[in-house]
Amino acid sequence: MTIKAEIISVGTEILLGEILNSDAQIISSALSELGINLYYQTVVGDNYERLSEVLKTALSRSDIIILTGGLGPTYDDITKKTAADALNLRLIEDNDVLKRIQAYFDKKNIEMTPNNKLQALIPQGAKVLQNDWGTAPGIMIEYNKQKIFMLPGPPYECENMLKNRLIPILKEQSDGIIKSKFIRVFGIGESAVEYLLRDIMANAQNPTAAPYAKDGEALVRITAKAADEKEADKLLEPLETEIIKRLGTNVYGINCASLEDQAAELLKKSRLTVSCAESCTGGLLAERLTSISGASNFFPGSIVSYTEEIKNNILKVKKETIETFGVVSLQTAQEMALQASITFKTDIGIGITGYAGPSAPSENDLGHIFVCVYFKKRYSAKELRLIGNRNKVRRLASSWALKLLIDILKENNLPNKIP
Amino acid sequence: MTIKAEIISVGTEILLGEILNSDAQIISSALSELGINLYYQTVVGDNYERLSEVLKTALSRSDIIILTGGLGPTYDDITKKTAADALNLRLIEDNDVLKRIQAYFDKKNIEMTPNNKLQALIPQGAKVLQNDWGTAPGIMIEYNKQKIFMLPGPPYECENMLKNRLIPILKEQSDGIIKSKFIRVFGIGESAVEYLLRDIMANAQNPTAAPYAKDGEALVRITAKAADEKEADKLLEPLETEIIKRLGTNVYGINCASLEDQAAELLKKSRLTVSCAESCTGGLLAERLTSISGASNFFPGSIVSYTEEIKNNILKVKKETIETFGVVSLQTAQEMALQASITFKTDIGIGITGYAGPSAPSENDLGHIFVCVYFKKRYSAKELRLIGNRNKVRRLASSWALKLLIDILKENNLPNKIP
């Protein structure tokens, strides 16, 4: 039998467009990984009548109902009251919950105002899902053969309650386990990935493969259902191998979080150091590399050389190079990479120069960027023609730099000799 | 009479958690500014039965129904068919729309596959909302006294269709205009803003004031309904003045997009130049300053000095300073700011040094950061004790640097003499 789920997000702030409904996304994603079918997401305001109506509809069609938001201490937090009424349950003050809330305030050395007691009201017979990330506990009600969950709305609390309370309960009732792996791809688009894997995606039942696009990158999620982890790994392995074979060096990592995450990991392993000389990306590449904790192990520093004068005076890029080949040229990018490695005494130097827009000498120059990585007296370079607004172009250029760096670190792509 | 609206987002990819429903947020926000009450958002998959059911419910309770997604050329794009059936309308191929789609492919020099013709099917009697940002047109159906809109799902198309097609139609039917202004605040939290403005927010009917929190910043939106723009401005002005009076120099800009946007604006006006020497923020401040188009007018370059050696050798921060006061100290931040201005020959230099975490010499050092701005032989500095993960701490530190810079540029806060 197919388990049918739906999400009801309670919060006028979502209907006013003040916040994105990110809770619904992370819950949806988790349900999808568990193989539970989510058929509806509904957002409704902090309004008793409308929430009652939405809840009644949900109870008529879904096995699992997950409500988020409206569990807090203020008068417009009505989720528990509305749900209890819909199910004909009384709300009862739970002593343990009340103690936990009191302890939370004591620890923070703040006086607890009386309205916080409302958070300790629990529908009769419901299970309390302990909230270690805030004050309002989550709730699970089993009603006939349906399960109604309530999770706090603040994303940090919601995500932790989902991972640590809801998912374990939902897993328990499903047979076996579901395991996913993420194959991260850069250099070809989602549609190209889809094309290359079309027969796999069409035929695969278990494990399955699904491509995604995100921030100019592609991602393939492969998922297996099995009795245990070992069996799941056995199912995933041949599919993973086949996908990597087809996508080639466009695959830059498995289960890593991002290009910078993978680059940092490889830099730490190889004990090599890196520095950058950035023009149009204005510090974005350095920012991404240093966003990884422990970056000081491989990253001593970096320069943003936005003008020709700085490229020339501080970075020591030769005047002739800029005059002969232009400030946006392979040669300038190469010298920037080399000079970064000299200035900061690093094994690897990365240079980026180009026009991120919206202004450029001509329309043809818009998005024209050179990225170059220097390593062991050799260079790996890429000429880019990027389309998009300033921020998108800058992001893609820095992503290409990270991809070239990763390829070198993997020795997939040994740099060419100095020209 | 209150106009009641609801949004129906059609797309299995949202239910799988693959994408955030950002379309719903931008539409919600626009409706809120127009003074139209949005009571529900529903997400439903590309499924005829379930969409029919959701649409039937919407028709029974709302005056305006906005559907997004499912207008494309593939077999699972079922929005038009489902809506036409629900309203008993036939779908008819629209010749003008077909020509536009053909022209779109001709321009891109791609052959149009036959399935693209589906996008030219329009419910009988519906108004076509021309899509200049993609192939699938939008649709408006007037049914009894209700209006049903359909907009394409891709966020870029949806946002442009909303702004250029939907909002003008909705504005037409409302009396007068609604005008909002955004007062941008940094340095105090949303709850402090709420506290300082509590009587205003409680009593204001027209104009209204509402605070928001975003990325560690606060924002107050003031909104007036009036017969015309001039009258709206007259209503807004005294409220704006009062709010600025209460929030003081925490207000850094009106209707600007961000701290970097405001800083860039003031730098361009003043014809002053700026450079940075960043440690823990790793290039983020430079990245934010150069994210603004035209940054080359005020920003020649910048350095990331992640290690003591680089601070010392490249940036020329004195060894004694670091040894005497520590690498994370006011004195080091001051010298970094000064040396940045010397190295890059700029009027203003900004130095940032601190521990972004997760590792630091002691727990007490986590989030301990000094930000310093040098200008005209004087310094403006701030010692920060920030809480949060690495990325949040880095973002806040760079925001503080921008705020100090803005204050100097506004001459709100003249730097102190050299200590």
PDB file of C-alpha atoms in Angstrom, chain A residues 193-323:
ATOM      1  CA  VAL A 193      23.543  14.737 -17.772  1.00  0.00           C
ATOM      2  CA  GLU A 194      19.972  13.680 -18.384  1.00  0.00           C
ATOM      3  CA  TYR A 195      20.801  12.822 -21.995  1.00  0.00           C
ATOM      4  CA  LEU A 196      23.866  10.784 -21.101  1.00  0.00           C
ATOM      5  CA  LEU A 197      21.980   8.838 -18.428  1.00  0.00           C
ATOM      6  CA  ARG A 198      18.550   8.660 -20.108  1.00  0.00           C
ATOM      7  CA  ASP A 199      18.409   4.844 -20.434  1.00  0.00           C
ATOM      8  CA  ILE A 200      19.609   4.369 -16.845  1.00  0.00           C
ATOM      9  CA  MET A 201      17.014   6.771 -15.480  1.00  0.00           C
ATOM     10  CA  ALA A 202      14.212   5.236 -17.523  1.00  0.00           C
ATOM     11  CA  ASN A 203      14.940   1.623 -16.555  1.00  0.00           C
ATOM     12  CA  ALA A 204      16.317   1.802 -13.043  1.00  0.00           C
ATOM     13  CA  GLN A 205      13.852   0.668 -10.380  1.00  0.00           C
ATOM     14  CA  ASN A 206      16.159  -0.083  -7.488  1.00  0.00           C
ATOM     15  CA  PRO A 207      18.569   1.658  -7.285  1.00  0.00           C
ATOM     16  CA  THR A 208      17.146   4.760  -8.974  1.00  0.00           C
ATOM     17  CA  ALA A 209      19.046   7.727 -10.446  1.00  0.00           C
ATOM     18  CA  ALA A 210      17.769  11.305 -10.612  1.00  0.00           C
ATOM     19  CA  PRO A 211      19.591  14.417 -11.817  1.00  0.00           C
ATOM     20  CA  TYR A 212      19.261  17.874 -10.264  1.00  0.00           C
ATOM     21  CA  ALA A 213      20.514  21.339 -11.116  1.00  0.00           C
ATOM     22  CA  LYS A 214      21.789  23.784  -8.512  1.00  0.00           C
ATOM     23  CA  ASP A 215      23.846  26.990  -8.714  1.00  0.00           C
ATOM     24  CA  GLY A 216      25.067  26.181 -12.218  1.00  0.00           C
ATOM     25  CA  GLU A 217      26.053  22.686 -11.190  1.00  0.00           C
ATOM     26  CA  ALA A 218      24.467  19.316 -11.769  1.00  0.00           C
ATOM     27  CA  LEU A 219      24.024  16.562  -9.264  1.00  0.00           C
ATOM     28  CA  VAL A 220      22.895  12.944  -9.621  1.00  0.00           C
ATOM     29  CA  ARG A 221      21.243  11.283  -6.669  1.00  0.00           C
ATOM     30  CA  ILE A 222      21.276   7.499  -6.674  1.00  0.00           C
ATOM     31  CA  THR A 223      19.028   5.770  -4.185  1.00  0.00           C
ATOM     32  CA  ALA A 224      18.655   2.132  -3.170  1.00  0.00           C
ATOM     33  CA  LYS A 225      16.085   0.399  -0.981  1.00  0.00           C
ATOM     34  CA  ALA A 226      17.471  -2.634   0.782  1.00  0.00           C
ATOM     35  CA  ALA A 227      17.275  -4.738   3.925  1.00  0.00           C
ATOM     36  CA  ASP A 228      20.431  -3.199   5.367  1.00  0.00           C
ATOM     37  CA  GLU A 229      23.273  -0.769   4.624  1.00  0.00           C
ATOM     38  CA  LYS A 230      25.553  -3.448   3.215  1.00  0.00           C
ATOM     39  CA  GLU A 231      22.983  -4.637   0.720  1.00  0.00           C
ATOM     40  CA  ALA A 232      22.221  -1.033  -0.249  1.00  0.00           C
ATOM     41  CA  ASP A 233      25.914  -0.391  -0.924  1.00  0.00           C
ATOM     42  CA  LYS A 234      26.017  -3.498  -3.088  1.00  0.00           C
ATOM     43  CA  LEU A 235      23.097  -2.214  -5.143  1.00  0.00           C
ATOM     44  CA  LEU A 236      24.552   1.294  -5.478  1.00  0.00           C
ATOM     45  CA  GLU A 237      28.103   0.368  -6.430  1.00  0.00           C
ATOM     46  CA  PRO A 238      27.626  -0.785 -10.060  1.00  0.00           C
ATOM     47  CA  LEU A 239      25.298   2.123 -10.808  1.00  0.00           C
ATOM     48  CA  GLU A 240      27.781   4.611  -9.351  1.00  0.00           C
ATOM     49  CA  THR A 241      30.587   3.084 -11.436  1.00  0.00           C
ATOM     50  CA  GLU A 242      28.515   3.223 -14.619  1.00  0.00           C
ATOM     51  CA  ILE A 243      27.492   6.862 -14.068  1.00  0.00           C
ATOM     52  CA  ILE A 244      31.063   7.938 -13.343  1.00  0.00           C
ATOM     53  CA  LYS A 245      32.178   6.100 -16.484  1.00  0.00           C
ATOM     54  CA  ARG A 246      29.657   8.001 -18.588  1.00  0.00           C
ATOM     55  CA  LEU A 247      30.135  11.450 -17.084  1.00  0.00           C
ATOM     56  CA  GLY A 248      33.917  11.143 -16.949  1.00  0.00           C
ATOM     57  CA  THR A 249      35.946  13.880 -15.301  1.00  0.00           C
ATOM     58  CA  ASN A 250      32.841  16.038 -15.080  1.00  0.00           C
ATOM     59  CA  VAL A 251      32.258  14.122 -11.863  1.00  0.00           C
ATOM     60  CA  TYR A 252      34.238  16.007  -9.257  1.00  0.00           C
ATOM     61  CA  GLY A 253      33.156  14.318  -6.075  1.00  0.00           C
ATOM     62  CA  ILE A 254      30.905  11.802  -4.352  1.00  0.00           C
ATOM     63  CA  ASN A 255      28.900  12.887  -1.302  1.00  0.00           C
ATOM     64  CA  CYS A 256      30.939  16.071  -0.889  1.00  0.00           C
ATOM     65  CA  ALA A 257      29.119  19.345  -0.212  1.00  0.00           C
ATOM     66  CA  SER A 258      30.509  21.603  -2.926  1.00  0.00           C
ATOM     67  CA  LEU A 259      33.445  22.328  -5.237  1.00  0.00           C
ATOM     68  CA  GLU A 260      35.240  24.240  -2.471  1.00  0.00           C
ATOM     69  CA  ASP A 261      34.609  21.402  -0.043  1.00  0.00           C
ATOM     70  CA  GLN A 262      36.142  18.875  -2.433  1.00  0.00           C
ATOM     71  CA  ALA A 263      39.066  21.175  -3.295  1.00  0.00           C
ATOM     72  CA  ALA A 264      39.798  21.745   0.405  1.00  0.00           C
ATOM     73  CA  GLU A 265      39.654  18.026   1.110  1.00  0.00           C
ATOM     74  CA  LEU A 266      42.153  17.256  -1.675  1.00  0.00           C
ATOM     75  CA  LEU A 267      44.432  20.149  -0.665  1.00  0.00           C
ATOM     76  CA  LYS A 268      44.540  18.921   2.921  1.00  0.00           C
ATOM     77  CA  LYS A 269      45.341  15.383   1.778  1.00  0.00           C
ATOM     78  CA  SER A 270      48.050  16.452  -0.662  1.00  0.00           C
ATOM     79  CA  ARG A 271      49.575  19.022   1.745  1.00  0.00           C
ATOM     80  CA  LEU A 272      49.783  21.484  -1.139  1.00  0.00           C
ATOM     81  CA  THR A 273      49.073  25.198  -0.698  1.00  0.00           C
ATOM     82  CA  VAL A 274      47.174  27.579  -2.949  1.00  0.00           C
ATOM     83  CA  SER A 275      46.755  31.334  -3.428  1.00  0.00           C
ATOM     84  CA  CYS A 276      44.731  33.427  -5.861  1.00  0.00           C
ATOM     85  CA  ALA A 277      45.007  36.597  -7.893  1.00  0.00           C
ATOM     86  CA  GLU A 278      41.480  37.645  -8.773  1.00  0.00           C
ATOM     87  CA  SER A 279      40.232  40.371 -11.003  1.00  0.00           C
ATOM     88  CA  CYS A 280      36.552  40.160 -12.013  1.00  0.00           C
ATOM     89  CA  THR A 281      35.628  37.683  -9.268  1.00  0.00           C
ATOM     90  CA  GLY A 282      36.746  40.283  -6.712  1.00  0.00           C
ATOM     91  CA  GLY A 283      37.619  37.912  -3.866  1.00  0.00           C
ATOM     92  CA  LEU A 284      34.880  35.338  -4.401  1.00  0.00           C
ATOM     93  CA  LEU A 285      37.314  32.503  -5.065  1.00  0.00           C
ATOM     94  CA  ALA A 286      39.307  33.300  -1.905  1.00  0.00           C
ATOM     95  CA  GLU A 287      36.051  33.579   0.007  1.00  0.00           C
ATOM     96  CA  ARG A 288      34.904  30.137  -1.178  1.00  0.00           C
ATOM     97  CA  LEU A 289      38.236  28.491  -0.380  1.00  0.00           C
ATOM     98  CA  THR A 290      38.342  30.030   3.091  1.00  0.00           C
ATOM     99  CA  SER A 291      34.709  29.194   3.804  1.00  0.00           C
ATOM    100  CA  ILE A 292      35.954  25.697   4.608  1.00  0.00           C
ATOM    101  CA  SER A 293      37.114  25.301   8.175  1.00  0.00           C
ATOM    102  CA  GLY A 294      40.844  24.578   8.413  1.00  0.00           C
ATOM    103  CA  ALA A 295      41.609  26.664   5.318  1.00  0.00           C
ATOM    104  CA  SER A 296      44.693  28.105   7.018  1.00  0.00           C
ATOM    105  CA  ASN A 297      46.386  24.743   6.386  1.00  0.00           C
ATOM    106  CA  PHE A 298      46.433  25.300   2.641  1.00  0.00           C
ATOM    107  CA  PHE A 299      45.640  28.981   2.100  1.00  0.00           C
ATOM    108  CA  PRO A 300      48.090  31.689   3.314  1.00  0.00           C
ATOM    109  CA  GLY A 301      46.562  34.568   1.373  1.00  0.00           C
ATOM    110  CA  SER A 302      45.308  36.044  -1.818  1.00  0.00           C
ATOM    111  CA  ILE A 303      45.072  39.264  -3.756  1.00  0.00           C
ATOM    112  CA  VAL A 304      42.298  41.069  -5.571  1.00  0.00           C
ATOM    113  CA  SER A 305      43.933  43.051  -8.371  1.00  0.00           C
ATOM    114  CA  TYR A 306      41.037  44.951  -9.804  1.00  0.00           C
ATOM    115  CA  THR A 307      42.974  47.545 -11.786  1.00  0.00           C
ATOM    116  CA  GLU A 308      45.878  47.251 -14.219  1.00  0.00           C
ATOM    117  CA  GLU A 309      48.003  49.345 -11.900  1.00  0.00           C
ATOM    118  CA  ILE A 310      47.581  46.878  -9.060  1.00  0.00           C
ATOM    119  CA  LYS A 311      48.171  43.901 -11.354  1.00  0.00           C
ATOM    120  CA  ASN A 312      51.353  45.622 -12.444  1.00  0.00           C
ATOM    121  CA  ASN A 313      52.709  47.221  -9.237  1.00  0.00           C
ATOM    122  CA  ILE A 314      51.680  44.816  -6.530  1.00  0.00           C
ATOM    123  CA  LEU A 315      51.234  41.537  -8.343  1.00  0.00           C
ATOM    124  CA  LYS A 316      54.189  42.187 -10.720  1.00  0.00           C
ATOM    125  CA  VAL A 317      52.370  41.171 -13.885  1.00  0.00           C
ATOM    126  CA  LYS A 318      54.563  42.594 -16.691  1.00  0.00           C
ATOM    127  CA  LYS A 319      53.347  45.772 -18.367  1.00  0.00           C
ATOM    128  CA  GLU A 320      54.238  44.303 -21.775  1.00  0.00           C
ATOM    129  CA  THR A 321      52.032  41.292 -21.174  1.00  0.00           C
ATOM    130  CA  ILE A 322      49.008  43.484 -20.480  1.00  0.00           C
ATOM    131  CA  GLU A 323      49.862  45.851 -23.331  1.00  0.00           C
TER     132      GLU A 323
END
